[in-house]
PDB file of C-alpha atoms in Angstrom:
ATOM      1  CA  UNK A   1      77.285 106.233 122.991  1.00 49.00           C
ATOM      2  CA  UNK A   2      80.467 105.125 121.307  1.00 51.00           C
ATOM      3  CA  UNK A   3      79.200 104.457 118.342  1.00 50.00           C
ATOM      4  CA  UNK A   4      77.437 107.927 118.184  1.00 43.00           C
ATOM      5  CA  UNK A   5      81.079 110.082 118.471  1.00 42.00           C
ATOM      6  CA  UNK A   6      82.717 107.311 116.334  1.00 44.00           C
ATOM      7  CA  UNK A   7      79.272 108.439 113.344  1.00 42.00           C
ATOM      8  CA  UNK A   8      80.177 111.819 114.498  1.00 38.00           C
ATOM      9  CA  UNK A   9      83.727 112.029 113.961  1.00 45.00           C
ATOM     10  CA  UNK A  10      83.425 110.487 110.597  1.00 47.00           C
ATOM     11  CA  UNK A  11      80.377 113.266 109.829  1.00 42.00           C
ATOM     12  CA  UNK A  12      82.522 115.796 111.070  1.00 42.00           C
ATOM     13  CA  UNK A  13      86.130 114.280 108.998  1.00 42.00           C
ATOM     14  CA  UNK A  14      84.162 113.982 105.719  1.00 43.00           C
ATOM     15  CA  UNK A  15      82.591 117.631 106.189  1.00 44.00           C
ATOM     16  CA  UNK A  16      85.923 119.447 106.085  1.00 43.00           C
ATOM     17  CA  UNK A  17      86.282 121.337 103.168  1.00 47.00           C
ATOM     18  CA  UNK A  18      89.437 120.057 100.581  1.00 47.00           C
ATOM     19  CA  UNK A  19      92.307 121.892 101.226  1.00 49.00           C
ATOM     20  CA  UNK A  20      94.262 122.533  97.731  1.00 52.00           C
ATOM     21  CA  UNK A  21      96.692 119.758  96.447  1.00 68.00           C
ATOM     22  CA  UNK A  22     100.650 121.736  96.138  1.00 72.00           C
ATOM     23  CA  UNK A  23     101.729 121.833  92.355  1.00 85.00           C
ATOM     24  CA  UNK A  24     104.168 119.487  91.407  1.00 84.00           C
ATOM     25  CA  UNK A  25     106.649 119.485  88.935  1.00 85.00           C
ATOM     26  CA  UNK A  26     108.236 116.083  87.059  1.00 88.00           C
ATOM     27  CA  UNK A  27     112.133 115.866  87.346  1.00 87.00           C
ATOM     28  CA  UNK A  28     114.392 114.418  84.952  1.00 92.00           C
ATOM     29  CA  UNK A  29     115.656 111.689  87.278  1.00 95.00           C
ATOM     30  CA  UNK A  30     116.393 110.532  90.461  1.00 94.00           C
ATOM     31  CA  UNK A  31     118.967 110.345  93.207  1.00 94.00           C
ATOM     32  CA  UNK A  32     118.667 107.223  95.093  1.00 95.00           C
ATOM     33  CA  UNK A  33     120.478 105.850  97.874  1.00 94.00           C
ATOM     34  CA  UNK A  34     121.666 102.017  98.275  1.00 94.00           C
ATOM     35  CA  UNK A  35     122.138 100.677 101.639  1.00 93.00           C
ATOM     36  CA  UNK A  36     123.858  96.882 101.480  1.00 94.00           C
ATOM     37  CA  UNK A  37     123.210  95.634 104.808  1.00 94.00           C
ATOM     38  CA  UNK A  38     125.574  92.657 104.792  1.00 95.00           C
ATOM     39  CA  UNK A  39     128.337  95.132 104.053  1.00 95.00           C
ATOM     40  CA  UNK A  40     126.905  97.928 105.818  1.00 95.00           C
ATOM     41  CA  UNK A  41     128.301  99.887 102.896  1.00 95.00           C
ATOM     42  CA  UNK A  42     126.105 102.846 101.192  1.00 95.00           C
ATOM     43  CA  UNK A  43     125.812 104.660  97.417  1.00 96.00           C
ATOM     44  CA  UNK A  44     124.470 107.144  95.997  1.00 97.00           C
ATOM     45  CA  UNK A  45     123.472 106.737  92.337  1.00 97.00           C
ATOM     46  CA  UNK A  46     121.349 109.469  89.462  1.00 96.00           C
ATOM     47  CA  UNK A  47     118.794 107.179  87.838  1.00 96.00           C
ATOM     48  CA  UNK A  48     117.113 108.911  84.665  1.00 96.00           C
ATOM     49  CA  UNK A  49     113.410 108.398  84.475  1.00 95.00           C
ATOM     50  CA  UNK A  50     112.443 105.376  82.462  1.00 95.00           C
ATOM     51  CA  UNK A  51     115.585 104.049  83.115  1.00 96.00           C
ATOM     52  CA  UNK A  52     116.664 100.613  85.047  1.00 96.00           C
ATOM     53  CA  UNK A  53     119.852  99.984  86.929  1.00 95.00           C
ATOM     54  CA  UNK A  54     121.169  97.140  88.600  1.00 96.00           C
ATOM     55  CA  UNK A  55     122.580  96.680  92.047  1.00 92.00           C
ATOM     56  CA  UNK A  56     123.800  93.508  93.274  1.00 90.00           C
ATOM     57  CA  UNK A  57     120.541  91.293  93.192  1.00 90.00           C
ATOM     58  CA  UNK A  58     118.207  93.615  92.417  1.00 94.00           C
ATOM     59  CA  UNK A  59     117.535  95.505  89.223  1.00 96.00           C
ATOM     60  CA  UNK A  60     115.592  99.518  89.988  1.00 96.00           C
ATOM     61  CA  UNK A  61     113.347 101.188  87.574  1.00 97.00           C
ATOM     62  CA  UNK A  62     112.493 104.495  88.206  1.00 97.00           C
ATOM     63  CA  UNK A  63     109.064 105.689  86.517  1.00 97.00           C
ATOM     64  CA  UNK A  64     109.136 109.125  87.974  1.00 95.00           C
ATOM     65  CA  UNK A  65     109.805 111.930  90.180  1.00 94.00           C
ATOM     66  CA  UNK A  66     107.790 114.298  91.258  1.00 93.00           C
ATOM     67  CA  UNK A  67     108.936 117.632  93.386  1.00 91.00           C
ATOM     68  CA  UNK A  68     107.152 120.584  94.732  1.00 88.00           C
ATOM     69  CA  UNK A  69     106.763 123.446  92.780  1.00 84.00           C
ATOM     70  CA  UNK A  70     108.709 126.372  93.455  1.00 75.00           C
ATOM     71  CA  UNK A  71     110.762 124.027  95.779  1.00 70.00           C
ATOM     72  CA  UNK A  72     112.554 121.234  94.524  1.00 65.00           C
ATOM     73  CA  UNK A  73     115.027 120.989  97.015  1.00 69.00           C
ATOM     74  CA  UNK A  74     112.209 120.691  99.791  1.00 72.00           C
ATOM     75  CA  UNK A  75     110.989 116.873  98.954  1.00 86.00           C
ATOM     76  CA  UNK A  76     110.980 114.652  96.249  1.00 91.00           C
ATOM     77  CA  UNK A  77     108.177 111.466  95.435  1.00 92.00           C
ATOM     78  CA  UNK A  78     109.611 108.648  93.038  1.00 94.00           C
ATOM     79  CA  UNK A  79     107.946 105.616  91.416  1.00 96.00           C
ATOM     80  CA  UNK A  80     110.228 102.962  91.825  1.00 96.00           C
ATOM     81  CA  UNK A  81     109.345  99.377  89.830  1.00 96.00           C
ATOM     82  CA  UNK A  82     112.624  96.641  91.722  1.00 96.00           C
ATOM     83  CA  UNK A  83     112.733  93.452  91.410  1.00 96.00           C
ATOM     84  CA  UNK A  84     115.107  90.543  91.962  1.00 94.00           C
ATOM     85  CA  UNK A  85     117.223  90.337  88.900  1.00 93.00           C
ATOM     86  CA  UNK A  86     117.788  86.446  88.375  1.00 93.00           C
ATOM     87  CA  UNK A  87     113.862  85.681  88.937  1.00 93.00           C
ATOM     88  CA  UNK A  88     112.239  89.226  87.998  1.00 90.00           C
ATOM     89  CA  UNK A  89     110.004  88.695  91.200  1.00 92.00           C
ATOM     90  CA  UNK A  90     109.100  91.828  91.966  1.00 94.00           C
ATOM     91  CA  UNK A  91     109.804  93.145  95.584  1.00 94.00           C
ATOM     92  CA  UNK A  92     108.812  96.580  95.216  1.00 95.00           C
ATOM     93  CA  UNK A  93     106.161  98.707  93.154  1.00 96.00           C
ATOM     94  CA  UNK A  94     105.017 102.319  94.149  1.00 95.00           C
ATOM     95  CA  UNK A  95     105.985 105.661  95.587  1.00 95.00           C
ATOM     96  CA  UNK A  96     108.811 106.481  97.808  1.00 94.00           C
ATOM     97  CA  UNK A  97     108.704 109.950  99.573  1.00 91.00           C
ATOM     98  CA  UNK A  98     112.239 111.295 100.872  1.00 91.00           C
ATOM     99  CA  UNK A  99     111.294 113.260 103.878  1.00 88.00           C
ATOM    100  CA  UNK A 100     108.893 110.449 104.836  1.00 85.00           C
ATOM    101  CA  UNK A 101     111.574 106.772 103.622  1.00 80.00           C
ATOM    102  CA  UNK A 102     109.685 104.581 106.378  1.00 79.00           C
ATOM    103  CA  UNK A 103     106.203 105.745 104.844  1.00 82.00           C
ATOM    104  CA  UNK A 104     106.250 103.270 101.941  1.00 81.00           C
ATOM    105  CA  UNK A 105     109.789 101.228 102.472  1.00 84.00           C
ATOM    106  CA  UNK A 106     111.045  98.754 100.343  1.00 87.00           C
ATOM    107  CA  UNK A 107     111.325  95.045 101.904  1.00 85.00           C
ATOM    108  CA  UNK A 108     114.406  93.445 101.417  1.00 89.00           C
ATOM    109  CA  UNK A 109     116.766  90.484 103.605  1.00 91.00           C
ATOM    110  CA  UNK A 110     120.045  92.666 102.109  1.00 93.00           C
ATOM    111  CA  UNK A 111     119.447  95.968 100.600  1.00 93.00           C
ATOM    112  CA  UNK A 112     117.387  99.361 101.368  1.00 93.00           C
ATOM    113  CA  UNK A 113     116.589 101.697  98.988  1.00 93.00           C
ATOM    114  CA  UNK A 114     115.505 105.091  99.342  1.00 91.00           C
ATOM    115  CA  UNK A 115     114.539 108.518  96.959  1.00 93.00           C
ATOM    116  CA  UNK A 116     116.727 111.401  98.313  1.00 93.00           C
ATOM    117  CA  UNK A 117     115.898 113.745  95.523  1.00 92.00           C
ATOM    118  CA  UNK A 118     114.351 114.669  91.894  1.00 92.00           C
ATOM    119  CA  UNK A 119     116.854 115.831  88.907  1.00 91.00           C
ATOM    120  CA  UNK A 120     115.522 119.031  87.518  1.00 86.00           C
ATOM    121  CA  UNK A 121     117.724 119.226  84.784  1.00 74.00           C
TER     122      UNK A 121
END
């Protein structure tokens, strides 16, 4: 019987109808924010896309940022490429959504790092 509602549910979940993807716009850049953890100190920094910046160990790329359209102010989704900057081991490569930081967070013994929003100019 289990089985049958688990079939069912899935029936049911893959018969909804696709609800419209919201329009997004690319920004300029990024506004990031640095937590050192040992220090307990935070900073806010503007990262252009393409660009790289260093911070202490690590060494952030931003690829790009992505905002809803009509509302850029509302959320913001980077692409983030950081890595350790002595051993370019890479620590962290994907998206980062700023209503959502825990969704996809970054892994690191000393630092967080977190999109708060897209440049749109």
């Amino acid at each position: 019987m289990t089985k049958f509602f688990a079939a069912l549910s899935i029936a049911c979940f893959c018969a909804l109808p696709v609800s419209g993807q919201q329009a997004v716009l690319s920004g300029s850049g990024a506004d990031i924010r640095v937590l050192d953890k040992v220090s307990g100190q935070s900073t806010n920094y503007t990262l252009a896309s393409g660009a790289s910046l260093q911070i202490g160990q690590l060494t952030v790329v931003l690829r790009a940022c992505r905002y809803p359209e009509g509302a850029p102010s509302n959320d913001a989704f980077a692409f983030f490429d950081i890595s350790e900057t002595e051993t370019a081991v890479a620590i962290f490569n994907g998206w980062m959504v700023a209503s959502s930081p825990a969704l996809n967070a970054m892994e690191h013994s000393r630092y967080d790092v977190w999109v708060l929003r897209c440049k749109i100019s």
